[in-house]
Coordinates of C-alpha atoms and ligand atoms in Angstrom, one line a residue:
M1 CA 155.8 116.1 94.1
D2 CA 155.3 118.7 91.3
A3 CA 158.2 120.2 89.5
S4 CA 160.1 122.9 91.4
T5 CA 163.5 124.3 91.0
A6 CA 163.9 125.6 94.6
T7 CA 166.3 123.8 96.9
A8 CA 165.8 125.8 100.1
A9 CA 163.0 127.8 101.7
L10 CA 163.2 131.4 102.7
T11 CA 161.1 133.0 105.4
V12 CA 160.9 136.7 106.6
H13 CA 160.9 137.4 110.4
Q14 CA 160.4 140.7 112.2
I15 CA 163.3 140.9 114.6
A16 CA 162.7 144.4 116.3
R17 CA 159.8 146.8 116.8
P18 CA 160.0 150.1 114.9
T19 CA 159.4 153.6 116.1
G20 CA 158.0 155.5 113.2
F21 CA 158.9 154.2 109.8
P22 CA 160.3 150.7 109.7
A23 CA 163.6 149.9 108.1
P24 CA 165.4 146.8 106.6
H25 CA 167.1 146.1 110.0
H26 CA 163.7 145.3 111.6
F27 CA 163.5 142.2 109.4
R28 CA 165.6 139.1 108.8
F29 CA 165.5 136.5 105.9
V30 CA 165.8 133.0 107.4
E31 CA 166.8 130.0 105.2
S32 CA 165.7 126.5 105.9
T33 CA 165.0 123.2 104.2
I34 CA 161.8 123.0 102.2
P35 CA 159.1 121.9 104.7
E36 CA 157.5 118.4 104.4
P37 CA 153.7 118.3 104.4
A38 CA 152.1 116.1 107.1
P39 CA 149.0 114.1 106.4
G40 CA 146.0 116.4 105.9
T41 CA 148.2 119.3 104.6
A42 CA 149.8 120.4 101.4
L43 CA 153.1 122.2 100.5
V44 CA 152.5 125.3 98.5
E45 CA 155.2 127.1 96.6
N46 CA 154.3 130.7 96.7
L47 CA 154.1 132.8 93.5
Y48 CA 152.7 136.2 94.5
W49 CA 152.7 138.0 97.8
S50 CA 150.6 141.0 99.0
V51 CA 152.4 143.6 101.2
D52 CA 149.8 145.8 103.0
P53 CA 149.6 148.9 105.2
Y54 CA 148.0 146.7 108.0
H55 CA 151.3 144.9 108.2
R56 CA 152.8 148.1 109.5
E57 CA 150.2 148.2 112.2
M58 CA 150.9 144.6 113.1
M59 CA 154.6 145.3 113.4
D60 CA 153.8 147.3 116.7
G61 CA 152.7 144.1 118.5
D62 CA 150.6 141.6 116.6
F63 CA 153.4 140.2 114.6
E64 CA 155.5 138.0 116.9
L65 CA 159.2 138.7 116.8
N66 CA 161.5 136.0 115.3
T67 CA 158.6 134.1 113.9
P68 CA 157.6 133.8 110.2
L69 CA 155.2 136.7 109.3
E70 CA 151.8 136.2 107.9
G71 CA 150.3 137.8 104.8
R72 CA 148.1 137.2 101.8
T73 CA 149.6 135.0 99.1
L74 CA 149.0 133.0 96.0
G75 CA 150.9 129.7 95.4
R76 CA 150.8 126.4 93.6
V77 CA 150.3 123.1 95.5
I78 CA 153.5 121.1 94.8
D79 CA 153.2 118.2 97.3
S80 CA 149.8 117.2 98.7
R81 CA 148.7 114.8 101.5
D82 CA 145.1 115.9 101.2
S83 CA 142.8 115.3 98.2
A84 CA 141.1 118.7 98.9
L85 CA 144.3 120.4 97.7
P86 CA 145.4 118.7 94.5
E87 CA 148.9 119.1 93.2
G88 CA 149.1 121.8 90.5
E89 CA 146.2 123.8 91.9
I90 CA 146.6 127.5 92.6
V91 CA 145.5 128.5 96.1
F92 CA 145.1 131.7 98.1
H93 CA 146.2 131.5 101.7
R94 CA 147.6 133.8 104.5
H95 CA 150.9 132.1 105.3
G96 CA 152.8 134.7 103.3
W97 CA 156.2 136.3 103.7
R98 CA 157.8 133.0 102.8
T99 CA 158.7 131.0 99.7
H100 CA 157.0 127.8 100.8
S101 CA 154.0 127.2 103.1
V102 CA 152.4 124.2 104.5
V103 CA 148.6 124.7 104.7
R104 CA 145.5 122.7 105.7
P105 CA 142.5 122.8 103.4
D106 CA 140.6 125.1 105.8
E107 CA 143.5 127.6 105.6
A108 CA 143.6 127.7 101.8
R109 CA 141.0 128.6 99.1
R110 CA 141.3 127.2 95.6
L111 CA 141.1 130.0 93.1
P112 CA 138.3 130.0 90.4
H113 CA 139.4 129.6 86.9
H114 CA 138.3 132.7 85.2
E115 CA 139.5 132.5 81.6
G116 CA 141.6 135.5 80.6
V117 CA 142.1 136.9 84.1
P118 CA 145.8 137.4 85.2
L119 CA 146.7 135.6 88.4
S120 CA 147.9 138.7 90.2
A121 CA 144.4 140.2 89.9
Y122 CA 143.3 137.8 92.7
L123 CA 145.5 139.9 95.0
S124 CA 144.5 143.3 93.5
I125 CA 141.1 144.1 91.9
L126 CA 139.6 140.7 92.7
G127 CA 141.3 140.2 96.1
G128 CA 141.1 141.8 99.4
T129 CA 142.0 145.2 97.9
G130 CA 139.1 145.1 95.3
L131 CA 136.7 143.7 97.9
T132 CA 137.5 146.6 100.2
A133 CA 136.6 149.1 97.5
Y134 CA 133.5 147.1 96.5
V135 CA 132.2 146.9 100.2
A136 CA 133.1 150.6 100.7
L137 CA 131.0 151.7 97.7
T138 CA 128.1 149.2 97.8
R139 CA 127.5 148.5 101.5
I140 CA 128.9 151.4 103.4
A141 CA 128.5 154.4 101.2
Q142 CA 125.6 152.8 99.3
L143 CA 126.6 154.8 96.3
R144 CA 123.8 156.0 94.0
E145 CA 124.2 156.8 90.4
G146 CA 125.4 160.3 89.7
E147 CA 126.9 160.9 93.2
D148 CA 130.2 162.7 93.5
L149 CA 133.1 161.0 95.2
F150 CA 136.4 162.0 96.8
V151 CA 139.0 159.3 97.5
S152 CA 142.3 159.7 99.3
A153 CA 145.4 157.5 98.7
A154 CA 143.6 157.4 95.3
A155 CA 146.6 156.0 93.4
G156 CA 147.1 153.1 95.7
G157 CA 145.5 149.6 95.6
V158 CA 142.2 150.4 97.3
G159 CA 142.1 153.9 95.8
T160 CA 142.5 152.8 92.1
A161 CA 140.0 150.0 92.7
T162 CA 137.5 152.4 94.2
G163 CA 137.8 154.8 91.3
R164 CA 137.4 152.2 88.7
L165 CA 134.5 150.4 90.4
A166 CA 132.7 153.7 91.2
R167 CA 133.0 154.7 87.5
L168 CA 131.4 151.4 86.4
M169 CA 128.7 151.9 89.1
G170 CA 127.7 155.2 87.5
A171 CA 129.3 157.7 89.9
G172 CA 129.3 161.4 89.0
R173 CA 132.4 163.5 89.5
L174 CA 135.4 161.5 90.8
V175 CA 138.2 163.4 92.6
G176 CA 141.3 161.7 94.1
S177 CA 144.3 162.8 96.0
A178 CA 147.8 161.2 95.8
G179 CA 151.4 161.9 96.7
T180 CA 153.1 162.8 93.4
P181 CA 152.3 164.7 90.1
A182 CA 152.9 161.5 88.2
K183 CA 150.2 159.7 90.2
V184 CA 147.8 162.6 89.7
T185 CA 148.3 162.2 85.9
Y186 CA 147.9 158.4 86.2
L187 CA 144.6 158.9 88.0
K188 CA 143.2 161.2 85.4
E189 CA 144.5 159.5 82.3
R190 CA 144.3 155.8 83.2
V191 CA 141.9 155.2 86.1
G192 CA 139.1 157.5 85.1
Y193 CA 139.2 160.2 87.8
D194 CA 137.8 163.6 86.6
D195 CA 140.3 165.5 88.7
A196 CA 143.1 164.8 91.2
F197 CA 145.6 166.7 93.2
D198 CA 149.0 166.2 94.9
Y199 CA 148.2 166.6 98.6
H200 CA 151.7 168.1 99.1
A201 CA 150.8 171.1 97.0
G202 CA 148.9 173.0 99.8
P203 CA 146.3 172.6 102.5
V204 CA 144.0 169.7 101.5
A205 CA 140.8 171.8 102.1
G206 CA 141.8 174.3 99.4
L207 CA 143.0 171.7 97.0
L208 CA 139.7 169.8 97.4
A209 CA 137.6 173.0 97.1
K210 CA 139.3 173.6 93.7
A211 CA 138.9 170.1 92.5
A212 CA 135.3 169.6 93.7
P213 CA 133.9 173.2 93.8
S214 CA 130.3 172.2 94.3
G215 CA 131.1 169.6 97.1
I216 CA 130.9 165.8 97.3
D217 CA 128.4 163.2 98.3
V218 CA 130.8 160.5 99.5
Y219 CA 134.4 160.5 100.9
V220 CA 136.3 157.2 100.8
D221 CA 139.0 157.7 103.5
N222 CA 142.2 155.7 103.3
V223 CA 144.3 158.3 105.0
G224 CA 142.6 160.1 108.0
G225 CA 144.1 163.3 109.4
E226 CA 143.9 166.5 107.4
H227 CA 142.2 164.8 104.5
L228 CA 139.3 163.7 106.7
G229 CA 138.7 167.1 108.2
A230 CA 138.8 168.7 104.7
A231 CA 136.4 166.1 103.3
I232 CA 133.9 166.6 106.1
G233 CA 133.9 170.3 105.2
A234 CA 133.2 169.6 101.5
L235 CA 130.4 167.0 102.1
R236 CA 126.9 167.9 101.0
E237 CA 123.8 167.2 102.9
R238 CA 123.4 163.5 103.7
G239 CA 127.0 163.0 102.8
R240 CA 128.8 159.8 103.8
V241 CA 132.3 159.2 105.0
V242 CA 133.6 155.7 104.6
R243 CA 136.5 155.1 106.9
V244 CA 138.7 152.5 105.2
G245 CA 142.0 153.2 106.8
T246 CA 144.5 155.6 108.3
V247 CA 147.7 155.2 106.4
G248 CA 148.7 158.8 107.0
Q249 CA 149.2 157.9 110.6
Y250 CA 150.6 154.4 110.8
N251 CA 154.2 155.7 110.9
T252 CA 153.4 158.9 112.8
P253 CA 151.3 157.9 115.8
D254 CA 151.8 161.3 117.4
A255 CA 150.2 163.1 114.4
P256 CA 147.7 165.8 115.7
P257 CA 144.1 164.9 116.0
V258 CA 141.8 165.5 113.0
R259 CA 140.2 169.0 113.1
F260 CA 136.8 169.6 111.6
N261 CA 133.6 171.5 112.3
H262 CA 131.6 169.1 114.6
A263 CA 128.4 171.0 113.8
D264 CA 128.7 169.8 110.2
I265 CA 127.9 166.3 111.2
V266 CA 124.5 167.4 112.5
E267 CA 123.6 170.2 110.2
K268 CA 124.5 168.2 107.0
S269 CA 123.1 164.9 108.4
I270 CA 126.5 163.3 107.8
R271 CA 127.1 159.5 108.4
M272 CA 130.6 158.2 109.1
E273 CA 131.1 154.5 109.2
G274 CA 134.2 152.2 109.2
F275 CA 134.4 148.6 108.3
L276 CA 136.9 145.6 108.1
V277 CA 136.9 143.7 104.9
S278 CA 137.4 140.6 106.9
N279 CA 133.8 140.9 108.1
H280 CA 132.5 141.0 104.4
R281 CA 134.2 137.9 102.9
N282 CA 130.7 136.6 102.0
L283 CA 130.7 139.2 99.2
Q284 CA 133.7 137.7 97.4
E285 CA 131.5 135.8 94.8
E286 CA 129.4 139.0 94.2
L287 CA 132.7 140.9 93.5
Y288 CA 133.6 138.2 91.0
E289 CA 130.2 138.4 89.3
F290 CA 130.4 142.1 89.0
A291 CA 134.1 142.6 88.1
V292 CA 135.1 139.6 86.0
P293 CA 132.9 140.4 83.0
H294 CA 134.2 143.9 83.0
L295 CA 137.8 142.6 83.3
R296 CA 137.2 140.4 80.3
S297 CA 135.7 143.2 78.2
G298 CA 138.6 145.6 79.1
R299 CA 136.3 148.1 80.8
L300 CA 138.1 147.2 84.1
A301 CA 141.8 146.7 84.5
P302 CA 144.0 145.9 87.5
D303 CA 146.4 148.6 88.7
E304 CA 149.5 147.0 90.1
T305 CA 153.1 147.7 90.9
V306 CA 154.9 144.3 90.7
V307 CA 158.3 143.8 92.3
E308 CA 160.0 140.7 91.0
D309 CA 161.9 138.4 93.4
F310 CA 160.8 137.2 96.9
G311 CA 164.2 138.6 98.1
R312 CA 162.8 142.1 97.6
I313 CA 159.6 141.6 99.6
V314 CA 160.9 143.8 102.5
E315 CA 162.0 146.5 100.1
A316 CA 158.6 146.4 98.4
F317 CA 156.8 146.7 101.7
L318 CA 158.9 149.7 102.9
S319 CA 158.5 151.3 99.5
M320 CA 154.7 151.0 99.6
L321 CA 154.6 152.7 103.0
R322 CA 156.3 155.7 101.4
G323 CA 154.2 155.8 98.3
G324 CA 156.5 153.8 95.9
N325 CA 153.6 152.0 94.5
T326 CA 150.9 152.9 91.9
G327 CA 148.0 150.5 92.3
K328 CA 148.4 147.4 94.5
M329 CA 151.9 146.5 95.6
I330 CA 152.6 142.9 94.7
V331 CA 155.8 140.8 94.9
K332 CA 156.3 138.1 92.3
R333 CA 158.4 135.0 92.4
I334 CA 161.0 134.9 89.6
Ligands
NAP1 P1 148.1 151.6 99.1 O1 147.1 152.7 99.0 O2 148.2 150.8 97.9 O3 149.5 152.0 99.7 C1 149.6 152.9 100.7 C2 149.6 154.3 100.1 O4 149.4 155.3 101.1 C3 151.0 154.8 99.5 O5 151.0 154.4 98.1 C4 151.0 156.3 99.7 O6 150.6 156.9 98.5 C5 149.9 156.5 100.7 N1 150.4 157.2 101.9 C6 151.5 156.9 102.6 N2 151.6 157.8 103.6 C7 150.6 158.7 103.4 C8 150.3 160.0 104.1 N3 151.0 160.4 105.2 N4 149.3 160.7 103.6 C9 148.5 160.3 102.6 N5 148.8 159.1 101.9 C10 149.9 158.4 102.3 O7 147.6 150.6 100.3 P2 146.1 149.8 100.3 O8 146.5 148.4 100.6 O9 145.4 150.2 99.1 O10 145.5 150.5 101.6 C11 144.9 151.7 101.5 C12 144.2 152.0 102.9 O11 143.2 151.1 103.1 C13 145.1 151.9 104.1 O12 144.8 152.8 105.1 C14 144.8 150.5 104.6 O13 145.1 150.3 105.9 C15 143.3 150.5 104.3 N6 142.7 149.1 104.1 C16 141.6 148.8 104.9 C17 141.0 147.6 104.9 C18 139.8 147.4 105.7 O14 139.4 146.2 105.8 N7 139.2 148.4 106.2 C19 141.4 146.7 103.9 C20 142.5 147.0 103.0 C21 143.2 148.3 103.2 P3 150.9 158.4 98.1 O15 152.1 158.5 97.2 O16 149.6 158.9 97.5 O17 151.2 159.1 99.4

């Protein structure tokens, strides 16, 4: 067994279904002894956890109550009963929301050793978050050089990754929306957006018209609702809407339906397409090939909010749902 200082394992359970925003009382931390790996498995001490908007969707039914939650995680193999998972190796797996996980080789992926790349990047720009942005731009939008983009939730994990990758791919004008003036500044000064606005400052259609006065070619939609309606209005002929997520509605399921001019879809030959990143895992290597050299050269950087201490994972998740993160929200073991 590899060196570890932990004497007990902690697991997070969901114990009640929320209506609207979840709160700490919907969760419970459960302490147990550190699990023993059976033959054909390995014990992983988790180091970094991803908390994601889709976990909120799962809280409505897919997460079983009073059972350890699942989520994307990086950890170190500390006790192995399978040669495919050597002790000391860093692996990615989905048995998150707990300090220790027992995994089979088919449930864990050994991380590549990219010199000079920080570990947390495999949950942000090189992980499912970066892959979502990469698929959105290359496969769904089929972005061409010089095209103008609008991105909502632009200061979040997918939004920052979309902006940075689009810039490297030769996008034209990049416009983002986010929930605070500080995020707007971050987008313009750090991520490479040409303009950005705080969507609380007025109707989104008016704010977008000011930031992108000659229109847009592509809208990467992380939010839905009013943002989606406004973007359809701003799209040029042969514009594309990439439906990535609907974070504006996960906690407000009774939100009014999106209003837009339906004739726009026909008259501007607009294409709207959604996707799930889980159906594009085959592009993981392609993302590494594209992004890792840029990460090494400094032309690309991960955007992350890192909350230290597994004991704060619920707090980090709830904070992310209310916009407490800039870049990908990640929890780190201390
Ligand atoms: P994130 O953007 O890092 O975090 C969520 C952000 O949503 C918050 O920081 C907050 O930022 C924003 N937000 C919350 N309520 C909002 C509202 N009412 N209106 C507008 N913005 C709101 O999360 P992420 O992991 O990168 O995910 C972004 C989106 O992509 C989500 O919709 C998620 O479900 C989706 N997603 C889809 C796939 C896929 O396979 N299709 C994969 C990953 C993620 P503000 O401060 O700006 O409000």
